[in-house]
């Protein structure tokens, strides 16, 4: 069965610092992978996705993620964090053959210090 | 993209009662999905709703507790039946594009508190 692990429950970074949020998945084949962001009082917003091809994917808001098959990882990165990036970040994997059935990691709460 | 609205946005209900949550999409979609986000937790898929067929429920969720309707390609409802405080959660509706660019969109959620 597919699973998604986000080992960091809470991360704190200073504004302007770089950021990496970790995500590991367990799946027999190459999965479809996603990163979502949930800001306080806001809905879920898709940051980026990986289906196939180039393993480094660019997303919105300056985020990027790299798919590493050998490590079963799909880590999210941003070179310089802004205070507005403070939010909850969820990694997700598409489960089964039906697009849209997502299995989410438990999330990483990002705090940004000014 | 798809714009999704949900009603109500929040509600406080007494245990033993039922609440029906509505999900409206601004375009026709084949698949609609219902998720639950318990306090401080991640999102868990409840069921997949296809128009014209019975919803497909994930392990741990049953139709008697979470009946779903999908009368057309832009609308779905989720009912939380015989509620208990453990049902206090945010319930989210989502849709996917069903084709390129293979993106999934989420509604704003319905925050349910059961007392």
PDB file of C-alpha atoms in Angstrom:
ATOM      1  CA  UNK A   1       0.000   0.000   0.000  1.00  0.00           C
ATOM      2  CA  UNK A   2       1.117   3.508  -0.698  1.00  0.00           C
ATOM      3  CA  UNK A   3       2.280   5.672   2.170  1.00  0.00           C
ATOM      4  CA  UNK A   4       3.772   9.093   2.541  1.00  0.00           C
ATOM      5  CA  UNK A   5       6.142  10.124   5.307  1.00  0.00           C
ATOM      6  CA  UNK A   6       6.918  13.678   6.265  1.00  0.00           C
ATOM      7  CA  UNK A   7       9.438  13.261   9.070  1.00  0.00           C
ATOM      8  CA  UNK A   8       9.408  16.876  10.222  1.00  0.00           C
ATOM      9  CA  UNK A   9       6.287  17.957  12.058  1.00  0.00           C
ATOM     10  CA  UNK A  10       7.458  21.516  12.572  1.00  0.00           C
ATOM     11  CA  UNK A  11      10.267  23.534  10.984  1.00  0.00           C
ATOM     12  CA  UNK A  12      11.341  27.042  11.864  1.00  0.00           C
ATOM     13  CA  UNK A  13      13.486  29.142   9.548  1.00  0.00           C
ATOM     14  CA  UNK A  14      14.487  32.779   9.378  1.00  0.00           C
ATOM     15  CA  UNK A  15      13.171  34.930   6.601  1.00  0.00           C
ATOM     16  CA  UNK A  16      15.589  34.820   3.681  1.00  0.00           C
ATOM     17  CA  UNK A  17      16.985  31.445   4.636  1.00  0.00           C
ATOM     18  CA  UNK A  18      16.723  28.413   2.415  1.00  0.00           C
ATOM     19  CA  UNK A  19      14.147  25.727   3.054  1.00  0.00           C
ATOM     20  CA  UNK A  20      13.891  22.018   2.440  1.00  0.00           C
ATOM     21  CA  UNK A  21      10.872  19.971   3.470  1.00  0.00           C
ATOM     22  CA  UNK A  22      11.274  16.243   3.324  1.00  0.00           C
ATOM     23  CA  UNK A  23       8.893  13.706   1.882  1.00  0.00           C
ATOM     24  CA  UNK A  24       9.383   9.986   1.429  1.00  0.00           C
ATOM     25  CA  UNK A  25       6.912   7.657  -0.208  1.00  0.00           C
ATOM     26  CA  UNK A  26       6.342   3.971  -0.369  1.00  0.00           C
ATOM     27  CA  UNK A  27       4.973   2.707  -3.639  1.00  0.00           C
ATOM     28  CA  UNK A  28       5.761  -0.115  -6.027  1.00  0.00           C
ATOM     29  CA  UNK A  29       5.832   1.946  -9.185  1.00  0.00           C
ATOM     30  CA  UNK A  30       6.649   5.529 -10.021  1.00  0.00           C
ATOM     31  CA  UNK A  31       3.917   7.449  -8.307  1.00  0.00           C
ATOM     32  CA  UNK A  32       2.311  10.733  -9.067  1.00  0.00           C
ATOM     33  CA  UNK A  33       3.574  13.113  -6.385  1.00  0.00           C
ATOM     34  CA  UNK A  34       2.254  16.433  -5.189  1.00  0.00           C
ATOM     35  CA  UNK A  35       2.998  19.200  -2.738  1.00  0.00           C
ATOM     36  CA  UNK A  36       0.159  21.271  -1.341  1.00  0.00           C
ATOM     37  CA  UNK A  37       0.164  24.274   0.958  1.00  0.00           C
ATOM     38  CA  UNK A  38      -2.542  25.159   3.455  1.00  0.00           C
ATOM     39  CA  UNK A  39      -2.448  28.607   4.985  1.00  0.00           C
ATOM     40  CA  UNK A  40      -4.452  29.479   8.094  1.00  0.00           C
ATOM     41  CA  UNK A  41      -8.086  29.809   7.149  1.00  0.00           C
ATOM     42  CA  UNK A  42      -7.296  29.009   3.537  1.00  0.00           C
ATOM     43  CA  UNK A  43      -7.960  26.024   1.389  1.00  0.00           C
ATOM     44  CA  UNK A  44      -5.396  23.699  -0.075  1.00  0.00           C
ATOM     45  CA  UNK A  45      -3.333  25.053  -2.919  1.00  0.00           C
ATOM     46  CA  UNK A  46      -1.263  22.949  -5.281  1.00  0.00           C
ATOM     47  CA  UNK A  47       2.376  24.016  -5.300  1.00  0.00           C
ATOM     48  CA  UNK A  48       3.718  21.519  -7.810  1.00  0.00           C
ATOM     49  CA  UNK A  49       3.395  17.987  -9.082  1.00  0.00           C
ATOM     50  CA  UNK A  50       5.518  15.248 -10.585  1.00  0.00           C
ATOM     51  CA  UNK A  51       4.209  12.708 -13.036  1.00  0.00           C
ATOM     52  CA  UNK A  52       7.186  11.792 -15.191  1.00  0.00           C
ATOM     53  CA  UNK A  53      10.106  13.269 -17.075  1.00  0.00           C
ATOM     54  CA  UNK A  54      12.420  15.857 -15.597  1.00  0.00           C
ATOM     55  CA  UNK A  55      12.953  14.987 -11.960  1.00  0.00           C
ATOM     56  CA  UNK A  56      13.305  18.620 -10.911  1.00  0.00           C
ATOM     57  CA  UNK A  57       9.942  20.303 -11.064  1.00  0.00           C
ATOM     58  CA  UNK A  58       9.198  23.953 -10.653  1.00  0.00           C
ATOM     59  CA  UNK A  59       6.114  25.178  -8.908  1.00  0.00           C
ATOM     60  CA  UNK A  60       4.425  28.359  -7.897  1.00  0.00           C
ATOM     61  CA  UNK A  61       5.714  30.870  -5.370  1.00  0.00           C
ATOM     62  CA  UNK A  62       9.349  30.010  -6.141  1.00  0.00           C
ATOM     63  CA  UNK A  63       9.140  26.432  -4.889  1.00  0.00           C
ATOM     64  CA  UNK A  64      10.752  23.450  -6.542  1.00  0.00           C
ATOM     65  CA  UNK A  65      10.913  19.760  -5.760  1.00  0.00           C
ATOM     66  CA  UNK A  66      13.195  16.969  -6.831  1.00  0.00           C
ATOM     67  CA  UNK A  67      12.076  13.404  -7.386  1.00  0.00           C
ATOM     68  CA  UNK A  68      14.744  10.878  -6.428  1.00  0.00           C
ATOM     69  CA  UNK A  69      13.690   7.357  -7.262  1.00  0.00           C
ATOM     70  CA  UNK A  70      16.674   5.765  -5.511  1.00  0.00           C
ATOM     71  CA  UNK A  71      15.728   7.447  -2.250  1.00  0.00           C
ATOM     72  CA  UNK A  72      11.949   7.326  -2.730  1.00  0.00           C
ATOM     73  CA  UNK A  73      11.921  11.007  -1.951  1.00  0.00           C
ATOM     74  CA  UNK A  74      10.244  14.129  -3.246  1.00  0.00           C
ATOM     75  CA  UNK A  75      11.658  16.985  -1.190  1.00  0.00           C
ATOM     76  CA  UNK A  76      10.363  20.506  -1.493  1.00  0.00           C
ATOM     77  CA  UNK A  77      12.826  23.394  -1.615  1.00  0.00           C
ATOM     78  CA  UNK A  78      12.887  27.140  -1.732  1.00  0.00           C
ATOM     79  CA  UNK A  79      16.109  29.176  -1.866  1.00  0.00           C
ATOM     80  CA  UNK A  80      14.830  32.142   0.124  1.00  0.00           C
ATOM     81  CA  UNK A  81      11.818  31.958   2.394  1.00  0.00           C
ATOM     82  CA  UNK A  82       9.400  34.837   2.806  1.00  0.00           C
ATOM     83  CA  UNK A  83       7.300  35.475   5.885  1.00  0.00           C
ATOM     84  CA  UNK A  84       4.198  34.750   3.808  1.00  0.00           C
ATOM     85  CA  UNK A  85       5.403  31.182   3.297  1.00  0.00           C
ATOM     86  CA  UNK A  86       4.446  30.321   6.863  1.00  0.00           C
ATOM     87  CA  UNK A  87       1.835  27.585   6.466  1.00  0.00           C
ATOM     88  CA  UNK A  88       1.254  23.848   6.594  1.00  0.00           C
ATOM     89  CA  UNK A  89       2.776  21.854   3.769  1.00  0.00           C
ATOM     90  CA  UNK A  90       1.480  18.482   2.678  1.00  0.00           C
ATOM     91  CA  UNK A  91       3.118  15.938   0.459  1.00  0.00           C
ATOM     92  CA  UNK A  92       0.718  13.602  -1.318  1.00  0.00           C
ATOM     93  CA  UNK A  93       0.837  10.590  -3.576  1.00  0.00           C
ATOM     94  CA  UNK A  94      -1.833   9.526  -5.996  1.00  0.00           C
ATOM     95  CA  UNK A  95      -3.205   6.205  -4.871  1.00  0.00           C
ATOM     96  CA  UNK A  96      -4.310   3.561  -7.278  1.00  0.00           C
ATOM     97  CA  UNK A  97      -5.318   4.010 -10.854  1.00  0.00           C
ATOM     98  CA  UNK A  98      -7.822   6.794 -10.278  1.00  0.00           C
ATOM     99  CA  UNK A  99      -6.404  10.266 -10.448  1.00  0.00           C
ATOM    100  CA  UNK A 100      -7.562  12.364  -7.581  1.00  0.00           C
ATOM    101  CA  UNK A 101      -7.426   9.690  -4.922  1.00  0.00           C
ATOM    102  CA  UNK A 102      -4.604  11.160  -2.903  1.00  0.00           C
ATOM    103  CA  UNK A 103      -2.835   9.842   0.136  1.00  0.00           C
ATOM    104  CA  UNK A 104      -1.434  12.688   2.224  1.00  0.00           C
ATOM    105  CA  UNK A 105       1.481  12.850   4.573  1.00  0.00           C
ATOM    106  CA  UNK A 106       0.836  14.228   8.032  1.00  0.00           C
ATOM    107  CA  UNK A 107       2.114  17.667   7.065  1.00  0.00           C
ATOM    108  CA  UNK A 108       4.955  19.971   8.086  1.00  0.00           C
ATOM    109  CA  UNK A 109       4.170  23.212   9.825  1.00  0.00           C
ATOM    110  CA  UNK A 110       6.529  25.982   8.696  1.00  0.00           C
ATOM    111  CA  UNK A 111       7.201  28.961  10.931  1.00  0.00           C
ATOM    112  CA  UNK A 112       9.154  31.879   9.528  1.00  0.00           C
ATOM    113  CA  UNK A 113      10.993  34.225  11.884  1.00  0.00           C
ATOM    114  CA  UNK A 114      11.410  37.829  10.743  1.00  0.00           C
TER     115      UNK A 114
ATOM    116  CA  UNK B   1      -8.871  25.442 -13.195  1.00  0.00           C
ATOM    117  CA  UNK B   2     -11.983  24.704 -11.202  1.00  0.00           C
ATOM    118  CA  UNK B   3     -13.649  26.849  -8.594  1.00  0.00           C
ATOM    119  CA  UNK B   4     -15.296  24.891  -5.807  1.00  0.00           C
ATOM    120  CA  UNK B   5     -17.710  26.186  -3.215  1.00  0.00           C
ATOM    121  CA  UNK B   6     -18.963  24.408  -0.138  1.00  0.00           C
ATOM    122  CA  UNK B   7     -21.922  25.009   2.112  1.00  0.00           C
ATOM    123  CA  UNK B   8     -22.018  25.496   4.981  1.00  0.00           C
ATOM    124  CA  UNK B   9     -18.587  26.899   5.693  1.00  0.00           C
ATOM    125  CA  UNK B  10     -18.928  25.886   9.314  1.00  0.00           C
ATOM    126  CA  UNK B  11     -21.494  24.484  11.671  1.00  0.00           C
ATOM    127  CA  UNK B  12     -21.903  23.420  15.246  1.00  0.00           C
ATOM    128  CA  UNK B  13     -24.129  20.385  15.690  1.00  0.00           C
ATOM    129  CA  UNK B  14     -25.369  18.258  18.534  1.00  0.00           C
ATOM    130  CA  UNK B  15     -24.419  14.635  18.811  1.00  0.00           C
ATOM    131  CA  UNK B  16     -26.846  12.230  17.256  1.00  0.00           C
ATOM    132  CA  UNK B  17     -27.900  14.616  14.515  1.00  0.00           C
ATOM    133  CA  UNK B  18     -26.894  14.673  10.845  1.00  0.00           C
ATOM    134  CA  UNK B  19     -25.416  17.365   8.641  1.00  0.00           C
ATOM    135  CA  UNK B  20     -25.388  17.516   4.859  1.00  0.00           C
ATOM    136  CA  UNK B  21     -22.518  19.346   3.210  1.00  0.00           C
ATOM    137  CA  UNK B  22     -22.887  20.625  -0.314  1.00  0.00           C
ATOM    138  CA  UNK B  23     -20.147  20.915  -2.913  1.00  0.00           C
ATOM    139  CA  UNK B  24     -20.615  22.915  -6.093  1.00  0.00           C
ATOM    140  CA  UNK B  25     -18.109  23.115  -8.957  1.00  0.00           C
ATOM    141  CA  UNK B  26     -18.107  25.745 -11.670  1.00  0.00           C
ATOM    142  CA  UNK B  27     -17.455  23.200 -14.421  1.00  0.00           C
ATOM    143  CA  UNK B  28     -18.447  19.651 -15.213  1.00  0.00           C
ATOM    144  CA  UNK B  29     -16.179  17.029 -13.714  1.00  0.00           C
ATOM    145  CA  UNK B  30     -16.265  13.284 -13.757  1.00  0.00           C
ATOM    146  CA  UNK B  31     -14.805  12.544 -10.364  1.00  0.00           C
ATOM    147  CA  UNK B  32     -15.441  14.288  -7.087  1.00  0.00           C
ATOM    148  CA  UNK B  33     -13.791  13.371  -3.834  1.00  0.00           C
ATOM    149  CA  UNK B  34     -14.516  13.915  -0.165  1.00  0.00           C
ATOM    150  CA  UNK B  35     -11.770  14.250   2.423  1.00  0.00           C
ATOM    151  CA  UNK B  36     -11.721  14.663   6.164  1.00  0.00           C
ATOM    152  CA  UNK B  37      -9.138  16.624   8.115  1.00  0.00           C
ATOM    153  CA  UNK B  38      -9.371  16.000  11.825  1.00  0.00           C
ATOM    154  CA  UNK B  39      -7.943  18.627  14.167  1.00  0.00           C
ATOM    155  CA  UNK B  40      -4.181  18.836  13.793  1.00  0.00           C
ATOM    156  CA  UNK B  41      -4.170  15.926  11.380  1.00  0.00           C
ATOM    157  CA  UNK B  42      -3.631  15.341   7.715  1.00  0.00           C
ATOM    158  CA  UNK B  43      -6.268  14.773   5.090  1.00  0.00           C
ATOM    159  CA  UNK B  44      -7.900  11.390   4.741  1.00  0.00           C
ATOM    160  CA  UNK B  45      -9.899  10.364   1.711  1.00  0.00           C
ATOM    161  CA  UNK B  46     -13.435   9.321   2.593  1.00  0.00           C
ATOM    162  CA  UNK B  47     -14.867   8.407  -0.785  1.00  0.00           C
ATOM    163  CA  UNK B  48     -14.893   8.964  -4.512  1.00  0.00           C
ATOM    164  CA  UNK B  49     -18.139  10.058  -6.117  1.00  0.00           C
ATOM    165  CA  UNK B  50     -18.922   9.421  -9.748  1.00  0.00           C
ATOM    166  CA  UNK B  51     -22.012  10.816 -11.363  1.00  0.00           C
ATOM    167  CA  UNK B  52     -24.594   8.142 -11.913  1.00  0.00           C
ATOM    168  CA  UNK B  53     -23.051   5.479  -9.736  1.00  0.00           C
ATOM    169  CA  UNK B  54     -22.608   4.586  -6.105  1.00  0.00           C
ATOM    170  CA  UNK B  55     -19.765   6.267  -4.306  1.00  0.00           C
ATOM    171  CA  UNK B  56     -16.668   4.216  -3.584  1.00  0.00           C
ATOM    172  CA  UNK B  57     -15.611   4.340   0.056  1.00  0.00           C
ATOM    173  CA  UNK B  58     -12.125   3.998   1.466  1.00  0.00           C
ATOM    174  CA  UNK B  59     -11.257   1.594   4.205  1.00  0.00           C
ATOM    175  CA  UNK B  60     -12.714   2.728   7.506  1.00  0.00           C
ATOM    176  CA  UNK B  61     -15.578   4.707   6.003  1.00  0.00           C
ATOM    177  CA  UNK B  62     -19.061   3.328   5.351  1.00  0.00           C
ATOM    178  CA  UNK B  63     -22.062   4.511   3.438  1.00  0.00           C
ATOM    179  CA  UNK B  64     -24.380   4.404   6.436  1.00  0.00           C
ATOM    180  CA  UNK B  65     -22.236   6.930   8.238  1.00  0.00           C
ATOM    181  CA  UNK B  66     -21.246   9.082   5.247  1.00  0.00           C
ATOM    182  CA  UNK B  67     -23.892   8.807   2.531  1.00  0.00           C
ATOM    183  CA  UNK B  68     -22.951  10.650  -0.627  1.00  0.00           C
ATOM    184  CA  UNK B  69     -25.038  11.865  -3.515  1.00  0.00           C
ATOM    185  CA  UNK B  70     -23.820  12.883  -6.959  1.00  0.00           C
ATOM    186  CA  UNK B  71     -26.877  13.935  -8.952  1.00  0.00           C
ATOM    187  CA  UNK B  72     -24.992  15.686 -11.756  1.00  0.00           C
ATOM    188  CA  UNK B  73     -21.538  16.597 -13.008  1.00  0.00           C
ATOM    189  CA  UNK B  74     -21.200  19.791 -10.953  1.00  0.00           C
ATOM    190  CA  UNK B  75     -22.661  18.910  -7.575  1.00  0.00           C
ATOM    191  CA  UNK B  76     -22.266  16.478  -4.715  1.00  0.00           C
ATOM    192  CA  UNK B  77     -23.343  16.176  -1.115  1.00  0.00           C
ATOM    193  CA  UNK B  78     -21.794  14.421   1.854  1.00  0.00           C
ATOM    194  CA  UNK B  79     -23.924  13.672   4.897  1.00  0.00           C
ATOM    195  CA  UNK B  80     -22.335  13.030   8.255  1.00  0.00           C
ATOM    196  CA  UNK B  81     -24.880  10.894  10.076  1.00  0.00           C
ATOM    197  CA  UNK B  82     -25.524  10.254  13.740  1.00  0.00           C
ATOM    198  CA  UNK B  83     -22.690  12.551  14.667  1.00  0.00           C
ATOM    199  CA  UNK B  84     -20.401  12.188  17.628  1.00  0.00           C
ATOM    200  CA  UNK B  85     -17.664  14.552  18.857  1.00  0.00           C
ATOM    201  CA  UNK B  86     -15.139  12.377  16.990  1.00  0.00           C
ATOM    202  CA  UNK B  87     -16.690  13.614  13.749  1.00  0.00           C
ATOM    203  CA  UNK B  88     -15.518  17.135  14.481  1.00  0.00           C
ATOM    204  CA  UNK B  89     -13.325  17.861  11.484  1.00  0.00           C
ATOM    205  CA  UNK B  90     -12.929  19.904   8.369  1.00  0.00           C
ATOM    206  CA  UNK B  91     -14.601  18.193   5.424  1.00  0.00           C
ATOM    207  CA  UNK B  92     -13.232  19.051   2.008  1.00  0.00           C
ATOM    208  CA  UNK B  93     -14.550  18.415  -1.430  1.00  0.00           C
ATOM    209  CA  UNK B  94     -12.135  18.094  -4.322  1.00  0.00           C
ATOM    210  CA  UNK B  95     -12.175  17.496  -8.044  1.00  0.00           C
ATOM    211  CA  UNK B  96      -9.545  16.614 -10.557  1.00  0.00           C
ATOM    212  CA  UNK B  97      -9.289  17.732 -14.128  1.00  0.00           C
ATOM    213  CA  UNK B  98      -9.636  14.177 -15.408  1.00  0.00           C
ATOM    214  CA  UNK B  99      -7.045  14.913 -18.049  1.00  0.00           C
ATOM    215  CA  UNK B 100      -4.120  17.223 -18.717  1.00  0.00           C
ATOM    216  CA  UNK B 101      -2.832  19.049 -16.747  1.00  0.00           C
ATOM    217  CA  UNK B 102      -3.929  16.426 -14.181  1.00  0.00           C
ATOM    218  CA  UNK B 103      -4.463  18.816 -11.343  1.00  0.00           C
ATOM    219  CA  UNK B 104      -6.702  18.522  -8.339  1.00  0.00           C
ATOM    220  CA  UNK B 105      -8.582  21.360  -6.769  1.00  0.00           C
ATOM    221  CA  UNK B 106      -9.978  21.600  -3.284  1.00  0.00           C
ATOM    222  CA  UNK B 107     -12.911  23.450  -1.881  1.00  0.00           C
ATOM    223  CA  UNK B 108     -12.529  25.779   1.109  1.00  0.00           C
ATOM    224  CA  UNK B 109     -13.810  23.123   3.480  1.00  0.00           C
ATOM    225  CA  UNK B 110     -16.634  22.829   5.981  1.00  0.00           C
ATOM    226  CA  UNK B 111     -15.581  23.083   9.602  1.00  0.00           C
ATOM    227  CA  UNK B 112     -17.829  20.868  11.694  1.00  0.00           C
ATOM    228  CA  UNK B 113     -17.933  20.904  15.464  1.00  0.00           C
ATOM    229  CA  UNK B 114     -20.022  18.300  17.246  1.00  0.00           C
ATOM    230  CA  UNK B 115     -20.968  18.997  20.849  1.00  0.00           C
TER     231      UNK B 115
END
